[in-house]
Amino acid sequence: MARIRINGGPWRKVMPGSSLLGLIKGRGGVPIHTSCGLGSCGSDIVLILSGMEHLSAPFPTELRTLAAEEAPANARLSCVTKLMDGDVEVEVPDYSLEQPAA
């Protein structure tokens, strides 16, 4: 069984193998920004508060992007990260939210 908590909200059961981006936008209703969907733009950084071991392993592209963005050690890119099993708590920082049109 897999569960996710987004920005301190309620725990939600999810299908193992679901992408964090889909869970955050769909289930969580959080307007996270994404651009490329390939792990190279760095616009959809999320912070993993707990459960990092329940996520898919990062690919080299994601690691390079996170390093270039000087992201903290608990950061992942939601577009390329999958929740494999277990419980994961995610925080979407303000800098990863879609900005309203001016």
Short mmCIF file of the C-alpha atoms (twelve columns), coordinates in Angstrom:
data_MODEL
# 
_entry.id   MODEL 
# 
loop_
_atom_site.group_PDB 
_atom_site.id 
_atom_site.type_symbol 
_atom_site.label_atom_id 
_atom_site.label_alt_id 
_atom_site.label_comp_id 
_atom_site.label_asym_id 
_atom_site.label_seq_id 
_atom_site.Cartn_x 
_atom_site.Cartn_y 
_atom_site.Cartn_z 
_atom_site.pdbx_PDB_model_num 
ATOM 1   C CA . MET A 1   0.000  0.000  0.000   1 
ATOM 2   C CA . ALA A 2   1.179  3.515  -0.749  1 
ATOM 3   C CA . ARG A 3   0.040  6.737  0.886   1 
ATOM 4   C CA . ILE A 4   0.967  10.375 0.444   1 
ATOM 5   C CA . ARG A 5   0.558  13.522 2.515   1 
ATOM 6   C CA . ILE A 6   0.995  16.793 0.648   1 
ATOM 7   C CA . ASN A 7   1.717  20.068 2.463   1 
ATOM 8   C CA . GLY A 8   0.481  18.685 5.784   1 
ATOM 9   C CA . GLY A 9   -2.922 17.665 4.396   1 
ATOM 10  C CA . PRO A 10  -4.640 14.342 4.993   1 
ATOM 11  C CA . TRP A 11  -3.038 10.996 4.176   1 
ATOM 12  C CA . ARG A 12  -4.341 9.627  0.869   1 
ATOM 13  C CA . LYS A 13  -4.068 6.099  -0.461  1 
ATOM 14  C CA . VAL A 14  -2.522 5.988  -3.920  1 
ATOM 15  C CA . MET A 15  -1.535 3.422  -6.522  1 
ATOM 16  C CA . PRO A 16  2.079  2.286  -6.209  1 
ATOM 17  C CA . GLY A 17  4.121  3.584  -9.139  1 
ATOM 18  C CA . SER A 18  2.213  6.888  -9.348  1 
ATOM 19  C CA . SER A 19  4.212  9.981  -10.265 1 
ATOM 20  C CA . LEU A 20  4.527  12.640 -7.590  1 
ATOM 21  C CA . LEU A 21  3.577  15.315 -10.104 1 
ATOM 22  C CA . GLY A 22  0.263  13.623 -10.886 1 
ATOM 23  C CA . LEU A 23  -0.471 13.054 -7.217  1 
ATOM 24  C CA . ILE A 24  0.364  16.639 -6.258  1 
ATOM 25  C CA . LYS A 25  -1.654 18.228 -9.058  1 
ATOM 26  C CA . GLY A 26  -4.491 15.718 -9.166  1 
ATOM 27  C CA . ARG A 27  -5.049 14.354 -5.675  1 
ATOM 28  C CA . GLY A 28  -3.526 17.277 -3.812  1 
ATOM 29  C CA . GLY A 29  -4.915 20.041 -6.002  1 
ATOM 30  C CA . VAL A 30  -1.648 21.933 -5.586  1 
ATOM 31  C CA . PRO A 31  -0.779 24.152 -8.569  1 
ATOM 32  C CA . ILE A 32  2.825  22.992 -8.963  1 
ATOM 33  C CA . HIS A 33  4.709  24.377 -11.941 1 
ATOM 34  C CA . THR A 34  6.278  22.081 -14.477 1 
ATOM 35  C CA . SER A 35  7.807  22.806 -17.803 1 
ATOM 36  C CA . CYS A 36  9.674  19.949 -19.468 1 
ATOM 37  C CA . GLY A 37  8.427  16.848 -17.616 1 
ATOM 38  C CA . LEU A 38  11.821 15.211 -18.151 1 
ATOM 39  C CA . GLY A 39  13.703 16.178 -15.006 1 
ATOM 40  C CA . SER A 40  15.873 18.828 -16.591 1 
ATOM 41  C CA . CYS A 41  14.109 22.176 -16.079 1 
ATOM 42  C CA . GLY A 42  14.020 22.094 -12.262 1 
ATOM 43  C CA . SER A 43  10.698 23.926 -12.013 1 
ATOM 44  C CA . ASP A 44  8.910  21.214 -9.998  1 
ATOM 45  C CA . ILE A 45  11.206 20.697 -7.007  1 
ATOM 46  C CA . VAL A 46  9.506  19.172 -3.977  1 
ATOM 47  C CA . LEU A 47  10.891 18.465 -0.515  1 
ATOM 48  C CA . ILE A 48  10.507 14.973 0.921   1 
ATOM 49  C CA . LEU A 49  9.822  15.308 4.644   1 
ATOM 50  C CA . SER A 50  9.681  11.552 5.235   1 
ATOM 51  C CA . GLY A 51  9.623  8.340  3.230   1 
ATOM 52  C CA . MET A 52  12.445 9.010  0.751   1 
ATOM 53  C CA . GLU A 53  13.123 5.252  0.753   1 
ATOM 54  C CA . HIS A 54  9.662  4.652  -0.742  1 
ATOM 55  C CA . LEU A 55  10.420 6.642  -3.889  1 
ATOM 56  C CA . SER A 56  11.970 5.580  -7.178  1 
ATOM 57  C CA . ALA A 57  15.718 6.068  -7.474  1 
ATOM 58  C CA . PRO A 58  16.792 9.341  -9.089  1 
ATOM 59  C CA . PHE A 59  18.102 9.256  -12.653 1 
ATOM 60  C CA . PRO A 60  21.359 11.045 -13.587 1 
ATOM 61  C CA . THR A 61  19.438 13.885 -15.281 1 
ATOM 62  C CA . GLU A 62  17.469 14.559 -12.100 1 
ATOM 63  C CA . LEU A 63  20.631 14.505 -9.980  1 
ATOM 64  C CA . ARG A 64  22.361 16.982 -12.316 1 
ATOM 65  C CA . THR A 65  19.351 19.294 -12.285 1 
ATOM 66  C CA . LEU A 66  19.049 19.222 -8.495  1 
ATOM 67  C CA . ALA A 67  22.782 19.929 -8.162  1 
ATOM 68  C CA . ALA A 68  22.559 22.836 -10.635 1 
ATOM 69  C CA . GLU A 69  19.628 24.270 -8.640  1 
ATOM 70  C CA . GLU A 70  21.583 23.805 -5.388  1 
ATOM 71  C CA . ALA A 71  18.570 21.958 -4.006  1 
ATOM 72  C CA . PRO A 72  18.686 20.501 -0.485  1 
ATOM 73  C CA . ALA A 73  19.441 16.801 0.052   1 
ATOM 74  C CA . ASN A 74  15.750 15.979 0.572   1 
ATOM 75  C CA . ALA A 75  14.678 17.506 -2.765  1 
ATOM 76  C CA . ARG A 76  13.282 15.573 -5.729  1 
ATOM 77  C CA . LEU A 77  11.739 16.550 -9.057  1 
ATOM 78  C CA . SER A 78  8.075  15.571 -8.984  1 
ATOM 79  C CA . CYS A 79  7.814  14.911 -12.732 1 
ATOM 80  C CA . VAL A 80  10.267 11.994 -12.708 1 
ATOM 81  C CA . THR A 81  9.776  10.639 -9.181  1 
ATOM 82  C CA . LYS A 82  7.381  7.791  -8.480  1 
ATOM 83  C CA . LEU A 83  5.928  6.695  -5.150  1 
ATOM 84  C CA . MET A 84  6.698  2.973  -5.092  1 
ATOM 85  C CA . ASP A 85  5.256  1.858  -1.739  1 
ATOM 86  C CA . GLY A 86  4.849  3.016  1.836   1 
ATOM 87  C CA . ASP A 87  4.144  6.469  3.242   1 
ATOM 88  C CA . VAL A 88  5.659  9.666  1.852   1 
ATOM 89  C CA . GLU A 89  5.250  13.218 3.136   1 
ATOM 90  C CA . VAL A 90  5.854  15.930 0.553   1 
ATOM 91  C CA . GLU A 91  6.113  19.692 0.810   1 
ATOM 92  C CA . VAL A 92  5.743  21.841 -2.284  1 
ATOM 93  C CA . PRO A 93  7.809  24.982 -1.653  1 
ATOM 94  C CA . ASP A 94  6.501  28.346 -2.803  1 
ATOM 95  C CA . TYR A 95  9.138  28.609 -5.521  1 
ATOM 96  C CA . SER A 96  7.706  25.510 -7.224  1 
ATOM 97  C CA . LEU A 97  4.142  26.800 -7.396  1 
ATOM 98  C CA . GLU A 98  2.629  28.132 -10.606 1 
ATOM 99  C CA . GLN A 99  2.661  31.889 -10.563 1 
ATOM 100 C CA . PRO A 100 -0.598 33.637 -11.461 1 
ATOM 101 C CA . ALA A 101 -0.611 35.541 -14.749 1 
ATOM 102 C CA . ALA A 102 -0.097 39.257 -14.327 1 
# 
